[in-house]
């Protein structure tokens, strides 16, 4: 039984979790840092407990504080949200050892997928297509060069502990490969405490396609279709959409089933995401995320399935409320991530929001913890809102997003709203014709609209 959940997170995702709990009749405890004392999740939760000072390390990453907060409030379960301890296998383990339900996958699944090499091996065994490359970690320069010559240059050296592009280097020749392995390995050691690296054929112009799956503890797994997350800047997603404008219905059904059956073979439960690169008609698995994701909202919008409620039901040991046959896909959804940053320089802009008017109307969803008078703390991630639109088709969804972005007023701080306003009008985006490099290499490096006197026709 789950009667009370401790929310081990902050911001919009803490609010998202509290909203689901309220609708399910489950009590909530907001575990919060000193910096988040005056926050929406703290106000809307049934109870709150301060778990430490502003610094994440001392609060949202402090396992002892979180477990103490769960104990003193009599919570039955802990939801880690997104980021912080959400993919920490040890946290999943100690949560269980202390008698609480961890609302997420098993510690073992988190561990296997946390290491990109063991994750890839598990996928090969489950029959999932992966990027050609080394079978395990690189043990010598000669071994790596031999594999690279077989698969053909350029190759990419990646860190087993990886993610976020850290410890990733491209090599075009044997000489470059030797250097890339050294650089990637020491960067990986510094960032993740794990020097293991592997190599893959470098794909030059892929789309980033990810499949949302959901499993229960009885061996049932469903997929909720794919999301196109190719629009990224420095490995941070900017705008996501579902379904991907680059896939046909056949490819969509194929990759959904590939991910679903792999999760089934793994005995995976809770929410999870399979990440693929898609290039020239082929999919290649790259990583699996063993948590809820920021962009889970757009999969909810096109399926009508509440992913957070399902995660909670599954954690209790209940069966999924859906079988694959009754997952119905409808329409198109997009999400703009609104950050407290300058829209051109991306310099963070924490501070007080003096005025705030969120968009609304048919097909508009705003997932945000901010309000007029709220101060965005400087200590955490800069995302302040997710603006989601849904419509029958992509054109309608895009028109709705343009309209919603025009309504959105956030005063007192800089936000990335102007970037999104420009992005939704860019011809390549409107055409759905983009890959993982387009945003940074073309859209953001293009000169901005020229001044009137220089833009006049000759
Ligand atoms: C790749 C790749 C090209 N070829 N793997 C970047 C972060 C990490 N999660 C995987 N990444 C990539 N792996 C092969 N074999 C290009 C990227 C990549 C990327 C992937 C998804 C979204 C944006 C990206 C931006 C730069 C590089």
CSV table of C-alpha atoms and ligand atoms in Angstrom, one decimal:
chain,number,residue,atom,x,y,z
A,1,UNK,CA,0.0,0.0,0.0
A,2,UNK,CA,1.1,3.5,-0.7
A,3,UNK,CA,-0.6,6.2,1.5
A,4,UNK,CA,2.1,8.8,1.6
A,5,UNK,CA,5.0,9.6,-0.8
A,6,UNK,CA,8.1,11.6,-0.1
A,7,UNK,CA,8.9,13.8,-3.1
A,8,UNK,CA,12.8,13.8,-3.3
A,9,UNK,CA,12.9,16.7,-5.8
A,10,UNK,CA,12.0,20.3,-6.5
A,11,UNK,CA,10.6,22.7,-9.1
A,12,UNK,CA,8.2,21.8,-11.8
A,13,UNK,CA,8.7,18.0,-11.5
A,14,UNK,CA,8.0,18.0,-7.7
A,15,UNK,CA,4.7,19.8,-8.6
A,16,UNK,CA,4.0,17.4,-11.4
A,17,UNK,CA,4.4,14.5,-8.9
A,18,UNK,CA,2.3,16.2,-6.2
A,19,UNK,CA,-0.6,16.8,-8.7
A,20,UNK,CA,-0.7,13.1,-9.6
A,21,UNK,CA,-0.7,12.0,-5.9
A,22,UNK,CA,-3.5,14.4,-5.1
A,23,UNK,CA,-5.7,12.9,-7.8
A,24,UNK,CA,-4.9,9.4,-6.5
A,25,UNK,CA,-5.7,10.3,-2.9
A,26,UNK,CA,-2.1,9.8,-1.8
A,27,UNK,CA,-0.6,12.2,0.8
A,28,UNK,CA,2.7,14.0,-0.1
A,29,UNK,CA,5.7,15.2,1.7
A,30,UNK,CA,7.8,17.9,-0.1
A,31,UNK,CA,11.5,17.4,0.9
A,32,UNK,CA,13.0,20.8,0.2
A,33,UNK,CA,16.2,22.8,0.6
A,34,UNK,CA,16.4,26.1,2.5
A,35,UNK,CA,16.4,27.9,-0.9
A,36,UNK,CA,13.0,26.3,-1.8
A,37,UNK,CA,11.2,27.1,1.4
A,38,UNK,CA,8.8,29.5,-0.4
A,39,UNK,CA,8.0,27.2,-3.3
A,40,UNK,CA,4.8,25.9,-4.9
A,41,UNK,CA,5.6,22.3,-4.2
A,42,UNK,CA,6.1,23.1,-0.5
A,43,UNK,CA,2.8,25.0,-0.4
A,44,UNK,CA,0.8,22.3,-2.3
A,45,UNK,CA,2.2,19.2,-0.6
A,46,UNK,CA,0.4,18.0,2.5
A,47,UNK,CA,3.6,18.2,4.6
A,48,UNK,CA,7.1,19.5,4.0
A,49,UNK,CA,10.5,18.8,5.6
A,50,UNK,CA,13.6,20.9,5.2
A,51,UNK,CA,16.4,18.5,4.2
A,52,UNK,CA,19.4,20.9,4.1
A,53,UNK,CA,21.0,24.1,2.8
A,54,UNK,CA,20.7,25.4,-0.7
A,55,UNK,CA,23.5,23.4,-2.2
A,56,UNK,CA,22.1,20.3,-4.0
A,57,UNK,CA,24.9,18.1,-2.5
A,58,UNK,CA,23.8,19.0,1.0
A,59,UNK,CA,20.0,18.6,0.3
A,60,UNK,CA,18.5,17.0,-2.8
A,61,UNK,CA,21.5,14.6,-3.2
A,62,UNK,CA,21.7,13.9,0.6
A,63,UNK,CA,20.5,10.3,1.0
A,64,UNK,CA,20.7,10.4,4.8
A,65,UNK,CA,18.5,13.5,5.0
A,66,UNK,CA,16.0,12.2,2.5
A,67,UNK,CA,15.6,8.8,4.3
A,68,UNK,CA,15.3,10.6,7.7
A,69,UNK,CA,12.6,12.9,6.2
A,70,UNK,CA,10.7,9.8,5.0
A,71,UNK,CA,11.1,8.1,8.4
A,72,UNK,CA,9.9,11.0,10.5
A,73,UNK,CA,6.9,11.8,8.3
A,74,UNK,CA,5.8,8.1,8.0
A,75,UNK,CA,6.0,8.0,4.2
A,76,UNK,CA,5.7,4.6,2.5
A,77,UNK,CA,7.4,5.5,-0.7
A,78,UNK,CA,9.9,7.9,-2.3
A,79,UNK,CA,9.7,9.3,-5.8
A,80,UNK,CA,13.1,10.7,-7.0
A,81,UNK,CA,11.7,12.7,-9.8
A,82,UNK,CA,14.1,13.7,-12.6
A,83,UNK,CA,17.9,14.4,-12.1
A,84,UNK,CA,19.4,14.4,-8.6
A,85,UNK,CA,19.1,10.8,-7.3
A,86,UNK,CA,16.7,9.5,-10.0
A,87,UNK,CA,19.4,7.2,-11.6
A,88,UNK,CA,21.4,6.4,-8.6
A,89,UNK,CA,21.3,2.6,-8.1
A,90,UNK,CA,22.5,3.0,-4.5
A,91,UNK,CA,19.7,5.3,-3.6
A,92,UNK,CA,17.2,2.8,-5.0
A,93,UNK,CA,18.8,0.1,-3.0
A,94,UNK,CA,19.0,1.9,0.4
A,95,UNK,CA,15.4,3.2,0.0
A,96,UNK,CA,14.3,-0.4,-0.2
A,97,UNK,CA,16.6,-1.5,2.6
A,98,UNK,CA,15.0,1.1,4.9
A,99,UNK,CA,11.6,-0.3,4.1
A,100,UNK,CA,10.3,2.3,1.6
A,101,UNK,CA,9.1,1.7,-1.9
A,102,UNK,CA,11.3,3.3,-4.5
A,103,UNK,CA,9.1,4.6,-7.3
A,104,UNK,CA,11.2,3.7,-10.2
A,105,UNK,CA,12.9,0.6,-11.7
A,106,UNK,CA,15.0,-1.9,-9.8
A,107,UNK,CA,18.5,-0.9,-8.6
A,108,UNK,CA,19.9,-3.6,-10.8
A,109,UNK,CA,18.3,-2.2,-14.0
A,110,UNK,CA,19.6,1.3,-13.0
A,111,UNK,CA,23.1,-0.1,-12.6
A,112,UNK,CA,23.2,-2.0,-15.9
A,113,UNK,CA,21.9,0.9,-17.9
A,114,UNK,CA,24.1,3.4,-16.0
A,115,UNK,CA,27.2,1.8,-17.6
A,116,UNK,CA,26.8,2.5,-21.4
A,117,UNK,CA,29.0,-0.6,-22.2
A,118,UNK,CA,26.9,-3.1,-20.1
A,119,UNK,CA,23.7,-1.4,-21.4
A,120,UNK,CA,24.8,-1.9,-25.0
A,121,UNK,CA,25.7,-5.6,-24.3
A,122,UNK,CA,22.2,-6.1,-22.7
A,123,UNK,CA,20.6,-4.6,-25.9
A,124,UNK,CA,22.6,-6.8,-28.2
A,125,UNK,CA,21.4,-9.8,-26.2
A,126,UNK,CA,17.8,-8.5,-26.5
A,127,UNK,CA,18.1,-8.2,-30.3
A,128,UNK,CA,18.2,-4.4,-30.4
A,129,UNK,CA,20.2,-2.8,-33.3
A,130,UNK,CA,23.2,-0.9,-31.9
A,131,UNK,CA,25.9,1.3,-33.5
A,132,UNK,CA,28.7,-0.9,-34.9
A,133,UNK,CA,31.8,-0.7,-32.7
A,134,UNK,CA,33.8,-2.3,-30.0
A,135,UNK,CA,32.0,-5.1,-28.1
A,136,UNK,CA,33.2,-4.0,-24.7
A,137,UNK,CA,35.7,-1.5,-23.4
A,138,UNK,CA,38.9,-0.6,-25.2
A,139,UNK,CA,41.9,-2.3,-23.7
A,140,UNK,CA,44.7,-1.2,-26.1
A,141,UNK,CA,45.3,1.4,-28.8
A,142,UNK,CA,46.0,-1.4,-31.3
A,143,UNK,CA,42.7,-3.2,-30.5
A,144,UNK,CA,40.8,0.1,-31.0
A,145,UNK,CA,42.6,0.8,-34.3
A,146,UNK,CA,41.9,-2.7,-35.6
A,147,UNK,CA,38.1,-2.2,-34.9
A,148,UNK,CA,38.1,1.3,-36.3
A,149,UNK,CA,39.7,0.1,-39.6
A,150,UNK,CA,37.0,-2.6,-39.8
A,151,UNK,CA,34.0,-0.3,-39.2
A,152,UNK,CA,35.7,2.6,-41.0
A,153,UNK,CA,36.6,6.1,-39.9
A,154,UNK,CA,35.4,8.4,-38.5
A,155,UNK,CA,34.7,6.8,-35.2
A,156,UNK,CA,33.5,8.2,-31.8
A,157,UNK,CA,35.2,7.4,-28.5
A,158,UNK,CA,32.6,7.3,-25.8
A,159,UNK,CA,32.8,7.0,-22.0
A,160,UNK,CA,31.1,4.0,-20.3
A,161,UNK,CA,30.1,6.3,-17.4
A,162,UNK,CA,29.0,8.8,-20.0
A,163,UNK,CA,26.0,11.0,-20.8
A,164,UNK,CA,25.8,14.7,-21.6
A,165,UNK,CA,28.5,14.4,-24.2
A,166,UNK,CA,31.3,14.3,-21.6
A,167,UNK,CA,34.3,12.2,-22.5
A,168,UNK,CA,33.2,11.9,-26.2
A,169,UNK,CA,35.8,12.4,-29.0
A,170,UNK,CA,35.7,12.0,-32.8
A,171,UNK,CA,38.7,10.4,-34.5
A,172,UNK,CA,39.4,10.3,-38.3
A,173,UNK,CA,42.6,8.3,-38.4
A,174,UNK,CA,44.7,5.8,-36.4
A,175,UNK,CA,46.8,8.7,-35.1
A,176,UNK,CA,43.8,10.7,-34.0
A,177,UNK,CA,42.3,7.7,-32.4
A,178,UNK,CA,45.2,7.1,-30.1
A,179,UNK,CA,45.0,10.7,-28.9
A,180,UNK,CA,41.1,10.6,-28.6
A,181,UNK,CA,41.3,7.5,-26.4
A,182,UNK,CA,43.7,9.2,-24.0
A,183,UNK,CA,41.7,12.4,-23.8
A,184,UNK,CA,38.3,10.7,-23.5
A,185,UNK,CA,39.5,8.3,-20.9
A,186,UNK,CA,41.0,11.0,-18.6
A,187,UNK,CA,38.0,13.2,-19.0
A,188,UNK,CA,35.8,10.2,-18.2
A,189,UNK,CA,37.9,9.5,-15.1
A,190,UNK,CA,37.6,13.1,-13.9
A,191,UNK,CA,33.8,13.3,-14.6
A,192,UNK,CA,32.6,9.8,-13.6
A,193,UNK,CA,35.4,8.2,-11.8
A,194,UNK,CA,35.4,5.5,-14.5
A,195,UNK,CA,38.1,5.6,-17.2
A,196,UNK,CA,36.5,2.9,-19.4
A,197,UNK,CA,35.8,3.9,-23.0
A,198,UNK,CA,34.4,2.2,-26.1
A,199,UNK,CA,34.2,3.1,-29.7
A,200,UNK,CA,31.4,3.4,-32.3
A,201,UNK,CA,31.1,4.3,-35.9
A,202,UNK,CA,30.5,8.1,-36.0
A,203,UNK,CA,27.1,8.9,-37.4
A,204,UNK,CA,27.3,12.3,-39.0
A,205,UNK,CA,23.7,13.5,-39.4
A,206,UNK,CA,21.3,11.5,-37.3
A,207,UNK,CA,18.0,12.4,-35.6
A,208,UNK,CA,17.7,11.7,-31.9
A,209,UNK,CA,14.6,9.4,-31.5
A,210,UNK,CA,13.6,8.0,-28.1
A,211,UNK,CA,10.9,5.5,-27.3
A,212,UNK,CA,8.9,5.8,-24.0
A,213,UNK,CA,8.1,2.5,-22.4
A,214,UNK,CA,6.3,1.5,-19.2
A,215,UNK,CA,6.5,-1.9,-17.5
A,216,UNK,CA,4.9,-3.5,-14.5
A,217,UNK,CA,6.2,-6.1,-12.0
A,218,UNK,CA,4.2,-8.8,-13.7
A,219,UNK,CA,6.2,-8.8,-16.9
A,220,UNK,CA,3.9,-6.6,-18.9
A,221,UNK,CA,5.4,-3.8,-21.0
A,222,UNK,CA,3.9,-1.2,-23.3
A,223,UNK,CA,5.4,1.6,-25.4
A,224,UNK,CA,4.0,5.0,-25.8
A,225,UNK,CA,5.5,5.8,-29.2
A,226,UNK,CA,8.6,7.9,-29.9
A,227,UNK,CA,9.7,11.5,-29.3
A,228,UNK,CA,12.0,13.5,-31.6
A,229,UNK,CA,14.6,15.2,-29.3
A,230,UNK,CA,17.1,16.3,-32.0
A,231,UNK,CA,16.8,20.0,-31.1
A,232,UNK,CA,19.5,20.3,-28.5
A,233,UNK,CA,22.1,22.8,-27.6
A,234,UNK,CA,25.2,21.6,-25.7
A,235,UNK,CA,23.4,18.3,-25.0
A,236,UNK,CA,20.5,20.1,-23.5
A,237,UNK,CA,17.1,19.6,-25.2
A,238,UNK,CA,15.4,22.7,-26.3
A,239,UNK,CA,12.1,21.6,-28.0
A,240,UNK,CA,10.8,18.1,-28.3
A,241,UNK,CA,7.9,16.7,-30.4
A,242,UNK,CA,5.9,13.6,-30.7
A,243,UNK,CA,5.5,11.9,-33.1
A,244,UNK,CA,8.8,12.5,-35.0
A,245,UNK,CA,8.2,14.4,-38.3
A,246,UNK,CA,11.1,12.2,-39.7
A,247,UNK,CA,9.4,8.8,-39.4
A,248,UNK,CA,6.8,6.9,-41.3
A,249,UNK,CA,4.0,5.0,-39.5
A,250,UNK,CA,5.8,1.7,-40.3
A,251,UNK,CA,9.1,2.9,-38.9
A,252,UNK,CA,7.3,4.2,-35.8
A,253,UNK,CA,5.6,0.9,-35.2
A,254,UNK,CA,8.8,-1.0,-35.8
A,255,UNK,CA,11.0,1.0,-33.3
A,256,UNK,CA,8.2,1.0,-30.7
A,257,UNK,CA,8.0,-2.8,-30.8
A,258,UNK,CA,11.8,-3.1,-30.7
A,259,UNK,CA,12.0,-1.1,-27.5
A,260,UNK,CA,8.9,-2.7,-25.9
A,261,UNK,CA,10.1,-6.3,-26.5
A,262,UNK,CA,13.6,-5.5,-25.3
A,263,UNK,CA,12.2,-4.1,-22.0
A,264,UNK,CA,10.0,-7.2,-21.7
A,265,UNK,CA,13.1,-9.5,-22.1
A,266,UNK,CA,14.9,-7.4,-19.5
A,267,UNK,CA,12.0,-7.8,-17.0
A,268,UNK,CA,12.1,-4.0,-16.8
A,269,UNK,CA,9.4,-2.2,-14.8
A,270,UNK,CA,8.4,1.5,-14.2
A,271,UNK,CA,9.0,4.2,-16.8
A,272,UNK,CA,12.0,4.1,-19.1
A,273,UNK,CA,13.3,5.5,-22.3
A,274,UNK,CA,15.3,3.9,-25.1
A,275,UNK,CA,17.4,6.4,-27.0
A,276,UNK,CA,18.2,5.8,-30.6
A,277,UNK,CA,20.0,7.6,-33.4
A,278,UNK,CA,18.2,7.4,-36.7
A,279,UNK,CA,20.1,7.9,-39.9
A,280,UNK,CA,19.4,7.0,-43.5
A,281,UNK,CA,16.5,4.7,-42.6
A,282,UNK,CA,18.2,2.8,-39.8
A,283,UNK,CA,17.9,3.0,-36.0
A,284,UNK,CA,20.8,2.5,-33.7
A,285,UNK,CA,20.4,2.1,-29.9
A,286,UNK,CA,22.7,4.4,-27.9
A,287,UNK,CA,21.5,4.6,-24.3
A,288,UNK,CA,18.6,3.8,-22.0
A,289,UNK,CA,17.3,6.2,-19.3
A,290,UNK,CA,15.9,4.5,-16.3
A,291,UNK,CA,13.7,7.3,-15.0
A,292,UNK,CA,10.9,9.7,-15.9
A,293,UNK,CA,12.0,12.3,-18.4
A,294,UNK,CA,11.4,16.0,-18.7
A,295,UNK,CA,9.6,15.5,-22.0
A,296,UNK,CA,7.3,12.7,-20.8
A,297,UNK,CA,4.5,15.2,-21.1
A,298,UNK,CA,4.3,15.0,-24.9
A,299,UNK,CA,3.9,11.2,-24.8
A,300,UNK,CA,1.1,11.7,-22.2
A,301,UNK,CA,-0.5,14.2,-24.6
A,302,UNK,CA,-0.6,11.9,-27.6
A,303,UNK,CA,-1.7,8.8,-25.6
A,304,UNK,CA,-3.8,10.2,-22.8
A,305,UNK,CA,-1.8,8.0,-20.4
A,306,UNK,CA,-0.7,9.7,-17.1
A,307,UNK,CA,2.9,8.3,-16.8
A,308,UNK,CA,3.4,9.4,-13.2
A,309,UNK,CA,0.2,7.7,-12.0
A,310,UNK,CA,1.2,4.5,-13.9
A,311,UNK,CA,4.7,4.7,-12.2
A,312,UNK,CA,3.0,4.8,-8.8
A,313,UNK,CA,0.6,2.0,-9.6
A,314,UNK,CA,3.4,-0.2,-10.8
A,315,UNK,CA,5.5,0.6,-7.8
A,316,UNK,CA,2.6,-0.7,-5.6
A,317,UNK,CA,2.8,-4.0,-7.5
A,318,UNK,CA,-0.4,-3.4,-9.6
A,319,UNK,CA,-0.7,-4.4,-13.2
A,320,UNK,CA,-0.4,-1.7,-15.9
A,321,UNK,CA,-3.8,-0.1,-16.6
A,322,UNK,CA,-3.2,-0.6,-20.3
A,323,UNK,CA,-2.2,-3.3,-22.8
A,324,UNK,CA,-0.4,-2.3,-26.0
A,325,UNK,CA,-3.7,-2.8,-28.0
A,326,UNK,CA,-5.5,-0.1,-26.0
A,327,UNK,CA,-2.7,2.4,-26.3
A,328,UNK,CA,-4.3,4.8,-28.8
A,329,UNK,CA,-2.1,7.4,-30.5
A,330,UNK,CA,-3.8,10.7,-31.3
A,331,UNK,CA,-2.5,13.9,-32.9
A,332,UNK,CA,0.7,15.8,-32.3
A,333,UNK,CA,2.4,17.4,-29.3
A,334,UNK,CA,5.4,19.7,-28.7
A,335,UNK,CA,7.1,21.0,-25.7
A,336,UNK,CA,9.3,24.1,-25.4
A,337,UNK,CA,11.6,24.1,-22.4
A,338,UNK,CA,11.6,27.6,-21.0
A,339,UNK,CA,14.8,28.4,-19.1
A,340,UNK,CA,15.8,31.4,-16.9
A,341,UNK,CA,18.5,32.4,-19.4
A,342,UNK,CA,19.2,35.1,-21.9
A,343,UNK,CA,17.7,33.9,-25.2
A,344,UNK,CA,20.9,34.7,-27.2
A,345,UNK,CA,23.8,34.4,-24.8
A,346,UNK,CA,22.3,31.7,-22.6
A,347,UNK,CA,23.7,33.4,-19.6
A,348,UNK,CA,21.7,32.2,-16.5
A,349,UNK,CA,19.2,34.8,-15.2
A,350,UNK,CA,18.1,33.9,-11.7
A,351,UNK,CA,16.1,36.5,-9.7
A,352,UNK,CA,12.6,37.7,-8.9
A,353,UNK,CA,9.8,37.3,-11.4
A,354,UNK,CA,8.0,40.6,-11.1
A,355,UNK,CA,5.0,39.7,-13.3
A,356,UNK,CA,3.8,36.5,-14.8
A,357,UNK,CA,1.0,35.6,-17.2
A,358,UNK,CA,0.9,32.0,-18.5
A,359,UNK,CA,-0.8,31.1,-21.7
A,360,UNK,CA,-3.9,29.0,-21.7
A,361,UNK,CA,-6.8,27.8,-23.9
A,362,UNK,CA,-7.6,24.7,-25.9
A,363,UNK,CA,-4.6,22.3,-26.2
A,364,UNK,CA,-2.2,24.3,-24.0
A,365,UNK,CA,-0.5,22.8,-21.0
A,366,UNK,CA,2.0,24.7,-18.8
A,367,UNK,CA,4.0,22.6,-16.3
A,368,UNK,CA,5.7,25.1,-14.0
A,369,UNK,CA,6.2,26.0,-10.4
A,370,UNK,CA,6.8,29.7,-10.9
A,371,UNK,CA,4.4,32.6,-10.3
A,372,UNK,CA,4.6,36.5,-10.0
A,373,UNK,CA,6.8,37.3,-7.0
A,374,UNK,CA,8.7,34.0,-7.2
A,375,UNK,CA,12.5,34.2,-7.0
A,376,UNK,CA,14.4,31.7,-9.2
A,377,UNK,CA,17.2,30.5,-7.1
A,378,UNK,CA,20.7,30.5,-8.6
A,379,UNK,CA,21.6,27.0,-7.2
A,380,UNK,CA,19.8,24.7,-9.5
A,381,UNK,CA,18.9,23.9,-13.1
A,382,UNK,CA,17.6,26.9,-15.1
A,383,UNK,CA,14.4,25.4,-16.4
A,384,UNK,CA,11.4,27.3,-15.1
A,385,UNK,CA,8.6,26.1,-17.3
A,386,UNK,CA,7.5,23.6,-19.9
A,387,UNK,CA,5.1,24.8,-22.4
A,388,UNK,CA,3.2,22.0,-24.2
A,389,UNK,CA,0.7,22.2,-27.0
A,390,UNK,CA,-1.4,19.4,-28.5
A,391,UNK,CA,-3.5,19.4,-31.7
A,392,UNK,CA,-4.9,16.9,-34.2
A,393,UNK,CA,-1.9,17.4,-36.5
A,394,UNK,CA,1.6,19.0,-36.6
A,395,UNK,CA,0.5,22.2,-38.3
A,396,UNK,CA,-2.2,22.8,-35.7
A,397,UNK,CA,0.2,22.0,-32.9
A,398,UNK,CA,2.7,24.5,-34.3
A,399,UNK,CA,0.1,27.2,-34.8
A,400,UNK,CA,-1.0,26.7,-31.2
A,401,UNK,CA,2.6,26.8,-29.9
A,402,UNK,CA,3.2,30.1,-31.8
A,403,UNK,CA,0.1,31.6,-30.3
A,404,UNK,CA,0.9,30.3,-26.8
A,405,UNK,CA,4.5,31.7,-26.9
A,406,UNK,CA,3.0,35.1,-27.9
A,407,UNK,CA,0.7,35.1,-24.8
A,408,UNK,CA,3.5,34.1,-22.4
A,409,UNK,CA,4.7,37.0,-20.3
A,410,UNK,CA,7.6,36.4,-17.8
A,411,UNK,CA,8.9,39.8,-16.5
A,412,UNK,CA,11.9,40.6,-14.2
A,413,UNK,CA,14.2,37.8,-15.5
A,414,UNK,CA,15.5,36.8,-18.9
A,415,UNK,CA,13.9,33.6,-20.4
A,416,UNK,CA,14.4,31.6,-23.6
A,417,UNK,CA,10.9,32.4,-24.8
A,418,UNK,CA,12.2,34.7,-27.6
A,419,UNK,CA,14.4,31.8,-28.8
A,420,UNK,CA,11.3,29.6,-29.0
A,421,UNK,CA,9.3,32.3,-30.8
A,422,UNK,CA,12.1,32.5,-33.5
A,423,UNK,CA,12.5,28.7,-33.6
A,424,UNK,CA,8.8,27.9,-34.3
A,425,UNK,CA,9.0,30.2,-37.4
A,426,UNK,CA,12.3,28.7,-38.8
A,427,UNK,CA,11.6,27.2,-42.3
A,428,UNK,CA,13.6,24.0,-41.6
A,429,UNK,CA,11.8,23.4,-38.3
A,430,UNK,CA,8.4,24.2,-39.8
A,431,UNK,CA,9.2,21.6,-42.5
A,432,UNK,CA,10.3,19.1,-39.9
A,433,UNK,CA,13.6,18.9,-41.7
A,434,UNK,CA,16.3,18.9,-39.0
A,435,UNK,CA,18.9,16.6,-37.3
A,436,UNK,CA,21.0,16.7,-34.1
A,437,UNK,CA,23.3,19.4,-35.6
A,438,UNK,CA,20.8,21.8,-37.2
A,439,UNK,CA,19.9,23.9,-34.1
A,440,UNK,CA,23.5,24.7,-33.1
A,441,UNK,CA,25.2,24.6,-36.5
A,442,UNK,CA,22.6,26.4,-38.5
A,443,UNK,CA,19.8,28.0,-36.5
A,444,UNK,CA,21.8,29.4,-33.6
A,445,UNK,CA,24.9,30.4,-35.7
A,446,UNK,CA,22.8,32.2,-38.4
A,447,UNK,CA,23.0,36.0,-38.2
A,448,UNK,CA,19.8,37.3,-36.6
A,449,UNK,CA,17.2,39.2,-38.7
A,450,UNK,CA,19.1,41.9,-40.5
A,451,UNK,CA,18.6,45.6,-39.8
A,452,UNK,CA,15.9,47.2,-42.1
A,453,UNK,CA,18.4,49.3,-44.2
A,454,UNK,CA,20.5,46.2,-45.0
A,455,UNK,CA,17.6,43.8,-45.7
A,456,UNK,CA,15.9,46.0,-48.4
A,457,UNK,CA,15.8,44.2,-51.7
A,458,UNK,CA,18.4,45.4,-54.2
B,1,LIG,C1,26.7,9.6,-31.2
B,1,LIG,C2,26.7,10.5,-32.2
B,1,LIG,C3,27.1,10.1,-33.5
B,1,LIG,N1,27.5,8.8,-33.7
B,1,LIG,N2,27.1,8.3,-31.4
B,1,LIG,C4,25.8,12.7,-27.7
B,1,LIG,C5,25.5,12.5,-26.2
B,1,LIG,C6,25.3,11.0,-26.1
B,1,LIG,N3,24.2,10.8,-25.3
B,1,LIG,C7,25.2,10.4,-27.4
B,1,LIG,N4,25.6,11.5,-28.4
B,1,LIG,C8,25.9,11.2,-29.6
B,1,LIG,N5,26.3,9.9,-29.9
B,1,LIG,C9,27.5,7.9,-32.6
B,1,LIG,N6,27.9,6.7,-32.8
B,1,LIG,C10,26.3,11.8,-31.9
B,1,LIG,C11,25.9,12.2,-30.6
B,1,LIG,C12,25.5,13.6,-30.5
B,1,LIG,C13,24.1,13.9,-30.1
B,1,LIG,C14,23.2,12.9,-29.9
B,1,LIG,C15,21.9,13.2,-29.6
B,1,LIG,C16,21.5,14.5,-29.6
B,1,LIG,C17,22.4,15.5,-29.7
B,1,LIG,C18,23.7,15.2,-30.0
B,1,LIG,C19,24.7,16.2,-30.3
B,1,LIG,C20,26.0,15.9,-30.5
B,1,LIG,C21,26.4,14.6,-30.7
